[in-house]
CSV table of N, CA, C and O in Angstrom, one decimal:
chain,number,residue,atom,x,y,z
L,1,VAL,N,13.6,-8.2,-7.6
L,1,VAL,CA,14.4,-7.1,-8.2
L,1,VAL,C,15.7,-7.0,-7.5
L,1,VAL,O,15.9,-7.4,-6.3
L,2,CYS,N,16.7,-6.5,-8.2
L,2,CYS,CA,18.0,-6.2,-7.6
L,2,CYS,C,18.5,-4.9,-8.1
L,2,CYS,O,18.3,-4.5,-9.2
L,3,PHE,N,19.0,-4.1,-7.1
L,3,PHE,CA,19.5,-2.7,-7.5
L,3,PHE,C,20.6,-2.3,-6.6
L,3,PHE,O,20.8,-2.8,-5.5
L,4,GLU,N,21.3,-1.3,-7.1
L,4,GLU,CA,22.4,-0.7,-6.3
L,4,GLU,C,21.9,0.4,-5.5
L,4,GLU,O,20.9,1.0,-5.8
L,5,GLY,N,22.6,0.6,-4.3
L,5,GLY,CA,22.2,1.7,-3.5
L,5,GLY,C,22.4,3.0,-4.2
L,5,GLY,O,23.3,3.2,-5.0
L,6,PRO,N,21.5,4.0,-3.9
L,6,PRO,CA,21.6,5.3,-4.7
L,6,PRO,C,22.9,6.0,-4.3
L,6,PRO,O,23.3,6.0,-3.2
L,7,PRO,N,23.4,6.7,-5.4
L,7,PRO,CA,24.7,7.5,-5.2
L,7,PRO,C,24.4,8.6,-4.1
L,7,PRO,O,23.3,9.1,-4.0
L,8,ASP,N,25.5,8.9,-3.5
L,8,ASP,CA,25.5,10.0,-2.5
L,8,ASP,C,24.6,9.8,-1.3
L,8,ASP,O,24.0,10.7,-0.7
L,9,THR,N,24.4,8.5,-1.0
L,9,THR,CA,23.6,8.1,0.2
L,9,THR,C,24.4,7.1,1.0
L,9,THR,O,25.4,6.6,0.5
L,10,MET,N,24.0,6.8,2.2
L,10,MET,CA,24.6,5.8,3.0
L,10,MET,C,24.6,4.4,2.4
L,10,MET,O,25.3,3.5,2.7
L,11,TYR,N,23.6,4.2,1.4
L,11,TYR,CA,23.4,2.9,0.8
L,11,TYR,C,24.3,2.8,-0.5
L,11,TYR,O,24.2,1.7,-1.1
L,12,GLN,N,25.0,3.8,-0.9
L,12,GLN,CA,25.8,3.8,-2.1
L,12,GLN,C,26.8,2.6,-1.9
L,12,GLN,O,27.4,2.4,-0.9
L,13,GLY,N,27.0,1.9,-3.0
L,13,GLY,CA,27.9,0.8,-3.1
L,13,GLY,C,27.3,-0.6,-2.7
L,13,GLY,O,27.9,-1.6,-2.8
L,14,GLY,N,26.1,-0.5,-2.1
L,14,GLY,CA,25.4,-1.8,-1.7
L,14,GLY,C,24.6,-2.4,-2.9
L,14,GLY,O,24.3,-1.7,-3.9
L,15,LEU,N,24.4,-3.7,-2.8
L,15,LEU,CA,23.6,-4.4,-3.7
L,15,LEU,C,22.4,-5.0,-3.0
L,15,LEU,O,22.6,-5.9,-2.1
L,16,PHE,N,21.2,-4.6,-3.4
L,16,PHE,CA,20.0,-5.0,-2.6
L,16,PHE,C,19.1,-5.8,-3.4
L,16,PHE,O,18.8,-5.4,-4.6
L,17,THR,N,18.5,-6.8,-2.8
L,17,THR,CA,17.5,-7.6,-3.5
L,17,THR,C,16.2,-7.6,-2.7
L,17,THR,O,16.2,-7.5,-1.5
L,18,ALA,N,15.1,-7.6,-3.5
L,18,ALA,CA,13.8,-7.5,-2.9
L,18,ALA,C,12.9,-8.4,-3.7
L,18,ALA,O,13.1,-8.6,-4.9
L,19,ILE,N,11.8,-8.8,-3.1
L,19,ILE,CA,10.8,-9.5,-3.8
L,19,ILE,C,9.5,-8.7,-3.9
L,19,ILE,O,9.1,-8.1,-2.9
L,20,LEU,N,9.0,-8.6,-5.1
L,20,LEU,CA,7.7,-7.9,-5.3
L,20,LEU,C,6.7,-9.0,-5.5
L,20,LEU,O,6.8,-9.9,-6.4
L,21,LYS,N,5.6,-9.0,-4.7
L,21,LYS,CA,4.5,-10.0,-4.8
L,21,LYS,C,3.3,-9.2,-5.4
L,21,LYS,O,2.8,-8.3,-4.7
L,22,PHE,N,2.8,-9.7,-6.5
L,22,PHE,CA,1.7,-9.0,-7.2
L,22,PHE,C,0.4,-9.7,-6.8
L,22,PHE,O,0.3,-10.9,-7.1
L,23,PRO,N,-0.6,-9.0,-6.3
L,23,PRO,CA,-1.9,-9.6,-6.0
L,23,PRO,C,-2.7,-9.9,-7.3
L,23,PRO,O,-2.4,-9.4,-8.4
L,24,LEU,N,-3.7,-10.8,-7.2
L,24,LEU,CA,-4.5,-11.1,-8.3
L,24,LEU,C,-5.2,-9.9,-8.8
L,24,LEU,O,-5.5,-9.8,-10.0
L,25,GLU,N,-5.4,-8.9,-8.0
L,25,GLU,CA,-6.1,-7.6,-8.3
L,25,GLU,C,-5.2,-6.6,-9.0
L,25,GLU,O,-5.7,-5.5,-9.3
L,26,PHE,N,-3.9,-6.9,-9.2
L,26,PHE,CA,-3.0,-6.0,-9.8
L,26,PHE,C,-3.5,-5.8,-11.3
L,26,PHE,O,-3.9,-6.7,-11.9
L,27,PRO,N,-3.5,-4.6,-11.8
L,27,PRO,CA,-2.9,-3.4,-11.3
L,27,PRO,C,-3.8,-2.5,-10.4
L,27,PRO,O,-3.4,-1.4,-10.0
L,28,ASN,N,-5.0,-3.0,-10.1
L,28,ASN,CA,-5.9,-2.1,-9.2
L,28,ASN,C,-5.4,-2.1,-7.8
L,28,ASN,O,-5.8,-1.2,-7.0
L,29,SER,N,-4.6,-3.1,-7.3
L,29,SER,CA,-4.1,-3.1,-6.0
L,29,SER,C,-2.5,-3.2,-6.1
L,29,SER,O,-2.0,-3.8,-7.1
L,30,PRO,N,-1.8,-2.6,-5.2
L,30,PRO,CA,-0.4,-2.6,-5.3
L,30,PRO,C,0.3,-3.9,-4.9
L,30,PRO,O,-0.3,-4.7,-4.2
L,31,PRO,N,1.5,-4.1,-5.4
L,31,PRO,CA,2.2,-5.3,-4.9
L,31,PRO,C,2.8,-5.0,-3.5
L,31,PRO,O,2.7,-3.9,-3.0
L,32,ASP,N,3.2,-6.1,-2.9
L,32,ASP,CA,4.0,-6.0,-1.6
L,32,ASP,C,5.4,-6.1,-2.0
L,32,ASP,O,5.8,-6.8,-2.9
L,33,MET,N,6.2,-5.4,-1.2
L,33,MET,CA,7.7,-5.4,-1.4
L,33,MET,C,8.4,-5.8,-0.1
L,33,MET,O,8.1,-5.2,0.9
L,34,ARG,N,9.3,-6.7,-0.2
L,34,ARG,CA,10.0,-7.2,1.0
L,34,ARG,C,11.5,-7.4,0.6
L,34,ARG,O,11.8,-8.1,-0.4
L,35,PHE,N,12.4,-6.7,1.3
L,35,PHE,CA,13.8,-6.8,1.0
L,35,PHE,C,14.3,-8.2,1.5
L,35,PHE,O,13.9,-8.7,2.6
L,36,GLU,N,15.0,-8.9,0.7
L,36,GLU,CA,15.7,-10.1,1.1
L,36,GLU,C,17.1,-9.8,1.7
L,36,GLU,O,17.5,-10.5,2.6
L,37,THR,N,17.7,-8.7,1.3
L,37,THR,CA,18.9,-8.2,1.9
L,37,THR,C,18.6,-7.6,3.2
L,37,THR,O,17.6,-6.9,3.4
L,38,GLU,N,19.4,-7.8,4.2
L,38,GLU,CA,19.1,-7.3,5.5
L,38,GLU,C,19.2,-5.7,5.5
L,38,GLU,O,20.2,-5.2,4.9
L,39,MET,N,18.2,-5.1,6.0
L,39,MET,CA,18.1,-3.6,5.9
L,39,MET,C,17.9,-3.0,7.3
L,39,MET,O,17.3,-3.7,8.1
L,40,TYR,N,18.3,-1.8,7.5
L,40,TYR,CA,18.1,-1.1,8.7
L,40,TYR,C,17.7,0.3,8.3
L,40,TYR,O,18.6,1.1,7.8
L,41,HIS,N,16.4,0.6,8.3
L,41,HIS,CA,15.9,1.9,7.8
L,41,HIS,C,14.5,2.2,8.5
L,41,HIS,O,13.8,1.3,8.7
L,42,PRO,N,14.3,3.5,8.8
L,42,PRO,CA,13.0,3.8,9.4
L,42,PRO,C,11.7,3.3,8.7
L,42,PRO,O,10.7,3.1,9.3
L,43,ASN,N,11.8,3.3,7.4
L,43,ASN,CA,10.6,2.9,6.6
L,43,ASN,C,10.6,1.5,6.0
L,43,ASN,O,9.9,1.2,5.1
L,44,ILE,N,11.4,0.7,6.7
L,44,ILE,CA,11.5,-0.8,6.3
L,44,ILE,C,11.3,-1.5,7.6
L,44,ILE,O,12.1,-1.4,8.6
L,45,TYR,N,10.2,-2.3,7.7
L,45,TYR,CA,10.0,-3.1,8.9
L,45,TYR,C,11.2,-4.1,9.1
L,45,TYR,O,11.9,-4.4,8.2
L,46,PRO,N,11.4,-4.5,10.4
L,46,PRO,CA,12.5,-5.4,10.7
L,46,PRO,C,12.5,-6.7,9.8
L,46,PRO,O,13.5,-7.3,9.6
L,47,ASP,N,11.3,-7.1,9.4
L,47,ASP,CA,11.2,-8.3,8.5
L,47,ASP,C,11.5,-8.0,7.0
L,47,ASP,O,11.4,-8.9,6.2
L,48,GLY,N,11.8,-6.8,6.7
L,48,GLY,CA,12.1,-6.4,5.3
L,48,GLY,C,11.0,-5.8,4.5
L,48,GLY,O,11.2,-5.3,3.4
L,49,ARG,N,9.8,-5.8,5.1
L,49,ARG,CA,8.6,-5.2,4.3
L,49,ARG,C,8.8,-3.7,4.2
L,49,ARG,O,9.2,-3.0,5.1
L,50,VAL,N,8.6,-3.2,3.0
L,50,VAL,CA,8.7,-1.8,2.7
L,50,VAL,C,7.4,-1.1,3.0
L,50,VAL,O,6.3,-1.5,2.6
L,51,CYS,N,7.5,0.1,3.7
L,51,CYS,CA,6.4,0.9,4.1
L,51,CYS,C,6.5,2.3,3.5
L,51,CYS,O,7.1,3.1,4.1
L,52,ILE,N,6.0,2.4,2.3
L,52,ILE,CA,5.9,3.7,1.6
L,52,ILE,C,4.5,3.9,1.0
L,52,ILE,O,3.8,2.9,0.7
L,53,SER,N,4.2,5.1,0.8
L,53,SER,CA,2.8,5.5,0.4
L,53,SER,C,2.4,4.8,-0.9
L,53,SER,O,1.3,4.3,-1.1
L,54,ILE,N,3.3,4.7,-1.9
L,54,ILE,CA,3.0,4.2,-3.2
L,54,ILE,C,2.6,2.7,-3.1
L,54,ILE,O,1.9,2.2,-4.0
L,55,LEU,N,2.9,2.0,-2.0
L,55,LEU,CA,2.6,0.6,-1.9
L,55,LEU,C,1.3,0.4,-1.0
L,55,LEU,O,0.9,-0.7,-0.7
L,56,HIS,N,0.7,1.6,-0.7
L,56,HIS,CA,-0.6,1.5,0.1
L,56,HIS,C,-1.8,1.5,-0.9
L,56,HIS,O,-1.7,2.1,-2.0
L,57,ALA,N,-2.8,0.8,-0.5
L,57,ALA,CA,-4.0,0.7,-1.4
L,57,ALA,C,-4.5,2.0,-1.8
L,57,ALA,O,-4.4,3.0,-1.1
L,58,PRO,N,-5.1,2.1,-3.0
L,58,PRO,CA,-5.6,3.4,-3.5
L,58,PRO,C,-6.7,4.0,-2.6
L,58,PRO,O,-7.3,3.3,-1.8
L,59,GLY,N,-6.8,5.3,-2.8
L,59,GLY,CA,-7.8,6.0,-2.0
L,59,GLY,C,-7.2,6.8,-0.8
L,59,GLY,O,-6.0,7.0,-0.8
L,60,THR,N,-8.1,7.1,0.1
L,60,THR,CA,-7.6,7.8,1.3
L,60,THR,C,-7.7,6.9,2.5
L,60,THR,O,-8.5,5.9,2.5
L,61,ASP,N,-7.0,7.2,3.5
L,61,ASP,CA,-7.0,6.4,4.8
L,61,ASP,C,-7.4,7.4,5.9
L,61,ASP,O,-6.7,8.3,6.2
L,62,ARG,N,-8.6,7.2,6.4
L,62,ARG,CA,-9.1,8.1,7.5
L,62,ARG,C,-8.2,8.1,8.7
L,62,ARG,O,-8.3,9.0,9.5
L,63,PHE,N,-7.4,7.1,8.9
L,63,PHE,CA,-6.5,7.0,10.0
L,63,PHE,C,-5.1,7.6,9.8
L,63,PHE,O,-4.3,7.7,10.7
L,64,ASN,N,-4.8,8.0,8.5
L,64,ASN,CA,-3.5,8.6,8.2
L,64,ASN,C,-3.7,9.8,7.4
L,64,ASN,O,-3.7,9.8,6.1
L,65,ASP,N,-3.9,10.9,8.0
L,65,ASP,CA,-4.1,12.2,7.3
L,65,ASP,C,-2.8,12.8,6.8
L,65,ASP,O,-2.9,13.8,6.1
L,66,GLN,N,-1.7,12.2,7.0
L,66,GLN,CA,-0.4,12.7,6.5
L,66,GLN,C,-0.2,12.2,5.0
L,66,GLN,O,0.7,12.7,4.3
L,67,GLU,N,-1.1,11.3,4.6
L,67,GLU,CA,-0.9,10.7,3.2
L,67,GLU,C,-2.1,11.0,2.4
L,67,GLU,O,-3.2,10.7,2.7
L,68,THR,N,-1.8,11.6,1.2
L,68,THR,CA,-2.9,11.9,0.3
L,68,THR,C,-3.2,10.8,-0.7
L,68,THR,O,-2.3,9.9,-0.8
L,69,ALA,N,-4.3,10.8,-1.3
L,69,ALA,CA,-4.7,9.7,-2.2
L,69,ALA,C,-3.7,9.7,-3.4
L,69,ALA,O,-3.4,8.7,-4.0
L,70,GLU,N,-3.2,10.9,-3.8
L,70,GLU,CA,-2.3,11.0,-4.9
L,70,GLU,C,-0.9,10.3,-4.6
L,70,GLU,O,-0.2,10.0,-5.5
L,71,GLU,N,-0.6,10.2,-3.3
L,71,GLU,CA,0.7,9.6,-2.9
L,71,GLU,C,0.6,8.1,-2.9
L,71,GLU,O,1.6,7.4,-2.9
L,72,ARG,N,-0.6,7.5,-2.9
L,72,ARG,CA,-0.9,6.1,-2.7
L,72,ARG,C,-0.9,5.4,-4.1
L,72,ARG,O,-0.8,6.1,-5.1
L,73,TRP,N,-1.0,4.1,-4.1
L,73,TRP,CA,-1.0,3.3,-5.3
L,73,TRP,C,-2.2,3.8,-6.3
L,73,TRP,O,-3.3,4.1,-5.8
L,74,ARG,N,-1.8,3.8,-7.6
L,74,ARG,CA,-2.8,4.1,-8.6
L,74,ARG,C,-2.5,3.1,-9.7
L,74,ARG,O,-1.3,2.8,-10.0
L,75,PRO,N,-3.5,2.6,-10.4
L,75,PRO,CA,-3.3,1.5,-11.4
L,75,PRO,C,-2.4,2.0,-12.6
L,75,PRO,O,-1.8,1.1,-13.2
L,76,VAL,N,-2.2,3.3,-12.8
L,76,VAL,CA,-1.3,3.7,-13.9
L,76,VAL,C,0.2,3.6,-13.5
L,76,VAL,O,1.1,3.7,-14.3
L,77,LEU,N,0.5,3.3,-12.2
L,77,LEU,CA,1.9,3.2,-11.8
L,77,LEU,C,2.4,1.8,-12.1
L,77,LEU,O,1.6,0.8,-12.2
L,78,GLY,N,3.7,1.6,-12.1
L,78,GLY,CA,4.3,0.3,-12.3
L,78,GLY,C,5.5,0.1,-11.5
L,78,GLY,O,5.8,0.9,-10.6
L,79,VAL,N,6.2,-0.9,-11.8
L,79,VAL,CA,7.4,-1.3,-11.1
L,79,VAL,C,8.4,-0.2,-11.1
L,79,VAL,O,9.1,0.1,-10.0
L,80,GLU,N,8.6,0.5,-12.2
L,80,GLU,CA,9.6,1.6,-12.2
L,80,GLU,C,9.3,2.7,-11.2
L,80,GLU,O,10.2,3.1,-10.5
L,81,ALA,N,8.0,3.0,-11.1
L,81,ALA,CA,7.6,4.1,-10.1
L,81,ALA,C,7.9,3.6,-8.7
L,81,ALA,O,8.3,4.4,-7.8
L,82,ILE,N,7.7,2.3,-8.4
L,82,ILE,CA,7.9,1.7,-7.1
L,82,ILE,C,9.4,1.8,-6.8
L,82,ILE,O,9.8,2.3,-5.7
L,83,LEU,N,10.3,1.4,-7.7
L,83,LEU,CA,11.7,1.4,-7.5
L,83,LEU,C,12.2,2.9,-7.3
L,83,LEU,O,13.1,3.1,-6.5
L,84,VAL,N,11.7,3.8,-8.1
L,84,VAL,CA,12.1,5.2,-7.9
L,84,VAL,C,11.7,5.7,-6.5
L,84,VAL,O,12.5,6.4,-5.9
L,85,SER,N,10.5,5.3,-6.1
L,85,SER,CA,10.1,5.7,-4.7
L,85,SER,C,11.0,5.1,-3.6
L,85,SER,O,11.3,5.7,-2.6
L,86,VAL,N,11.4,3.8,-3.8
L,86,VAL,CA,12.2,3.2,-2.9
L,86,VAL,C,13.6,3.8,-2.8
L,86,VAL,O,14.2,4.0,-1.7
L,87,LEU,N,14.2,4.1,-4.0
L,87,LEU,CA,15.5,4.8,-4.0
L,87,LEU,C,15.4,6.2,-3.3
L,87,LEU,O,16.2,6.6,-2.5
L,88,SER,N,14.3,6.9,-3.5
L,88,SER,CA,14.0,8.2,-2.9
L,88,SER,C,13.9,8.0,-1.3
L,88,SER,O,14.5,8.7,-0.6
L,89,MET,N,13.2,6.9,-0.9
L,89,MET,CA,13.0,6.6,0.5
L,89,MET,C,14.4,6.3,1.1
L,89,MET,O,14.6,6.8,2.3
L,90,LEU,N,15.3,5.6,0.4
L,90,LEU,CA,16.6,5.3,1.0
L,90,LEU,C,17.4,6.6,1.2
L,90,LEU,O,18.1,6.7,2.2
L,91,ALA,N,17.2,7.5,0.3
L,91,ALA,CA,18.0,8.8,0.4
L,91,ALA,C,17.4,9.7,1.4
L,91,ALA,O,18.1,10.5,2.0
L,92,ASP,N,16.0,9.7,1.6
L,92,ASP,CA,15.3,10.6,2.4
L,92,ASP,C,14.2,9.9,3.2
L,92,ASP,O,13.1,10.0,2.8
L,93,PRO,N,14.6,9.3,4.3
L,93,PRO,CA,13.6,8.6,5.1
L,93,PRO,C,12.5,9.5,5.7
L,93,PRO,O,12.7,10.7,5.9
L,94,ASN,N,11.3,8.9,5.9
L,94,ASN,CA,10.2,9.6,6.5
L,94,ASN,C,10.2,9.3,8.0
L,94,ASN,O,9.7,8.2,8.3
L,95,LEU,N,10.7,10.1,8.8
L,95,LEU,CA,10.8,9.9,10.2
L,95,LEU,C,9.4,10.1,10.9
L,95,LEU,O,9.2,9.7,12.1
L,96,ALA,N,8.5,10.8,10.2
L,96,ALA,CA,7.2,11.1,10.8
L,96,ALA,C,6.3,9.8,11.0
L,96,ALA,O,5.4,9.8,11.8
L,97,SER,N,6.6,8.8,10.2
L,97,SER,CA,5.8,7.6,10.2
L,97,SER,C,6.7,6.3,10.1
L,97,SER,O,6.7,5.6,9.1
L,98,PRO,N,7.6,6.1,11.1
L,98,PRO,CA,8.5,4.9,11.0
L,98,PRO,C,7.8,3.6,11.1
L,98,PRO,O,7.0,3.4,11.9
L,99,ALA,N,8.3,2.7,10.2
L,99,ALA,CA,7.8,1.3,10.3
L,99,ALA,C,8.8,0.5,11.2
L,99,ALA,O,8.4,-0.4,11.9
L,100,ASN,N,10.0,0.9,11.3
L,100,ASN,CA,11.0,0.4,12.2
L,100,ASN,C,11.3,1.5,13.2
L,100,ASN,O,12.1,2.4,12.9
L,101,ILE,N,10.6,1.5,14.3
L,101,ILE,CA,10.8,2.5,15.3
L,101,ILE,C,12.2,2.6,15.8
L,101,ILE,O,12.7,3.8,16.0
L,102,ASP,N,12.8,1.5,16.1
L,102,ASP,CA,14.2,1.5,16.6
L,102,ASP,C,15.1,2.3,15.6
L,102,ASP,O,16.0,3.1,16.0
L,103,ALA,N,15.0,2.0,14.3
L,103,ALA,CA,15.8,2.7,13.3
L,103,ALA,C,15.5,4.2,13.3
L,103,ALA,O,16.4,5.0,13.2
L,104,GLY,N,14.2,4.5,13.4
L,104,GLY,CA,13.9,5.9,13.4
L,104,GLY,C,14.4,6.7,14.6
L,104,GLY,O,15.0,7.8,14.4
L,105,VAL,N,14.3,6.1,15.8
L,105,VAL,CA,14.9,6.7,17.0
L,105,VAL,C,16.4,6.8,16.9
L,105,VAL,O,17.0,7.9,17.2
L,106,MET,N,17.0,5.8,16.4
L,106,MET,CA,18.5,5.8,16.3
L,106,MET,C,18.9,6.8,15.3
L,106,MET,O,19.9,7.6,15.5
L,107,MET,N,18.3,6.9,14.2
L,107,MET,CA,18.6,7.9,13.2
L,107,MET,C,18.5,9.3,13.7
L,107,MET,O,19.4,10.2,13.5
L,108,LYS,N,17.5,9.6,14.5
L,108,LYS,CA,17.2,10.9,15.1
L,108,LYS,C,18.2,11.2,16.2
L,108,LYS,O,18.7,12.3,16.3
L,109,ASN,N,18.4,10.3,17.1
L,109,ASN,CA,19.1,10.5,18.4
L,109,ASN,C,20.6,10.1,18.3
L,109,ASN,O,21.4,10.6,19.1
L,110,ASP,N,21.0,9.2,17.4
L,110,ASP,CA,22.4,8.8,17.3
L,110,ASP,C,22.7,8.6,15.8
L,110,ASP,O,22.9,7.5,15.3
L,111,PRO,N,22.8,9.8,15.1
L,111,PRO,CA,23.0,9.6,13.6
L,111,PRO,C,24.3,9.0,13.3
L,111,PRO,O,24.4,8.2,12.3
L,112,GLU,N,25.3,9.1,14.1
L,112,GLU,CA,26.6,8.4,13.8
L,112,GLU,C,26.5,6.9,14.0
L,112,GLU,O,27.0,6.2,13.2
L,113,GLY,N,25.8,6.5,15.0
L,113,GLY,CA,25.6,5.1,15.2
L,113,GLY,C,24.7,4.5,14.2
L,113,GLY,O,25.0,3.4,13.7
L,114,TYR,N,23.7,5.2,13.7
L,114,TYR,CA,22.8,4.8,12.6
L,114,TYR,C,23.7,4.6,11.4
L,114,TYR,O,23.6,3.6,10.7
L,115,LYS,N,24.5,5.6,11.0
L,115,LYS,CA,25.3,5.6,9.8
L,115,LYS,C,26.2,4.4,9.9
L,115,LYS,O,26.4,3.7,8.9
L,116,LYS,N,26.8,4.1,11.0
L,116,LYS,CA,27.7,3.0,11.2
L,116,LYS,C,27.0,1.7,10.9
L,116,LYS,O,27.5,0.8,10.2
L,117,LYS,N,25.8,1.5,11.5
L,117,LYS,CA,25.1,0.3,11.3
L,117,LYS,C,24.7,0.1,9.8
L,117,LYS,O,24.8,-1.0,9.3
L,118,VAL,N,24.2,1.1,9.2
L,118,VAL,CA,23.8,1.0,7.8
L,118,VAL,C,25.0,0.7,6.9
L,118,VAL,O,25.0,-0.2,6.1
L,119,ARG,N,26.1,1.4,7.1
L,119,ARG,CA,27.3,1.1,6.3
L,119,ARG,C,27.8,-0.3,6.5
L,119,ARG,O,28.2,-1.0,5.5
L,120,SER,N,27.7,-0.9,7.7
L,120,SER,CA,28.1,-2.3,7.9
L,120,SER,C,27.2,-3.2,7.1
L,120,SER,O,27.6,-4.2,6.5
L,121,LEU,N,25.9,-2.9,7.1
L,121,LEU,CA,24.9,-3.8,6.3
L,121,LEU,C,25.2,-3.6,4.8
L,121,LEU,O,25.0,-4.5,4.0
L,122,VAL,N,25.6,-2.4,4.4
L,122,VAL,CA,25.9,-2.2,2.9
L,122,VAL,C,27.1,-3.0,2.6
L,122,VAL,O,27.1,-3.7,1.5
L,123,ARG,N,28.1,-3.0,3.4
L,123,ARG,CA,29.3,-3.9,3.1
L,123,ARG,C,28.9,-5.3,3.1
L,123,ARG,O,29.3,-6.1,2.2
L,124,LYS,N,28.1,-5.8,4.0
L,124,LYS,CA,27.6,-7.1,4.1
L,124,LYS,C,26.8,-7.5,2.8
L,124,LYS,O,26.9,-8.6,2.3
L,125,SER,N,26.1,-6.5,2.2
L,125,SER,CA,25.3,-6.8,1.0
L,125,SER,C,26.1,-7.2,-0.2
L,125,SER,O,25.6,-7.9,-1.1
L,126,VAL,N,27.4,-6.8,-0.2
L,126,VAL,CA,28.2,-7.1,-1.4
L,126,VAL,C,29.2,-8.2,-1.1
L,126,VAL,O,29.8,-8.7,-2.0
L,127,GLU,N,29.3,-8.6,0.1
L,127,GLU,CA,30.3,-9.7,0.5
L,127,GLU,C,29.7,-11.0,0.3
L,127,GLU,O,30.4,-12.0,0.2
L,128,GLY,N,28.4,-11.1,0.1
L,128,GLY,CA,27.8,-12.4,-0.2
L,128,GLY,C,26.8,-12.8,0.7
L,128,GLY,O,26.0,-13.6,0.8
């Protein structure tokens, strides 16, 4: 997939590519999503893997009481719901459960440094 950064966010103006890998059990199991574009975000692992509830297996997770079954993958969801969730995540990161701890700490403790780093990657995403 390829999409533009959401308007009125630090990612606006960027062009981002990601790979969705669908398991054989799809639609009963969610796809995996990994950005090919270099990203710096609390909910994106350093290797580009996206960590959001909608991409977690259906049901409840006894180790994660912050996430309800309704927030996780359901077979009625599709690619559009994933992309809407990713755009929402870019606009409003979940700092309570960071996949990239460094990005989460920087966003919280040095918001200007975080913004500068993200804007640099956004520019890089359109330069080639």
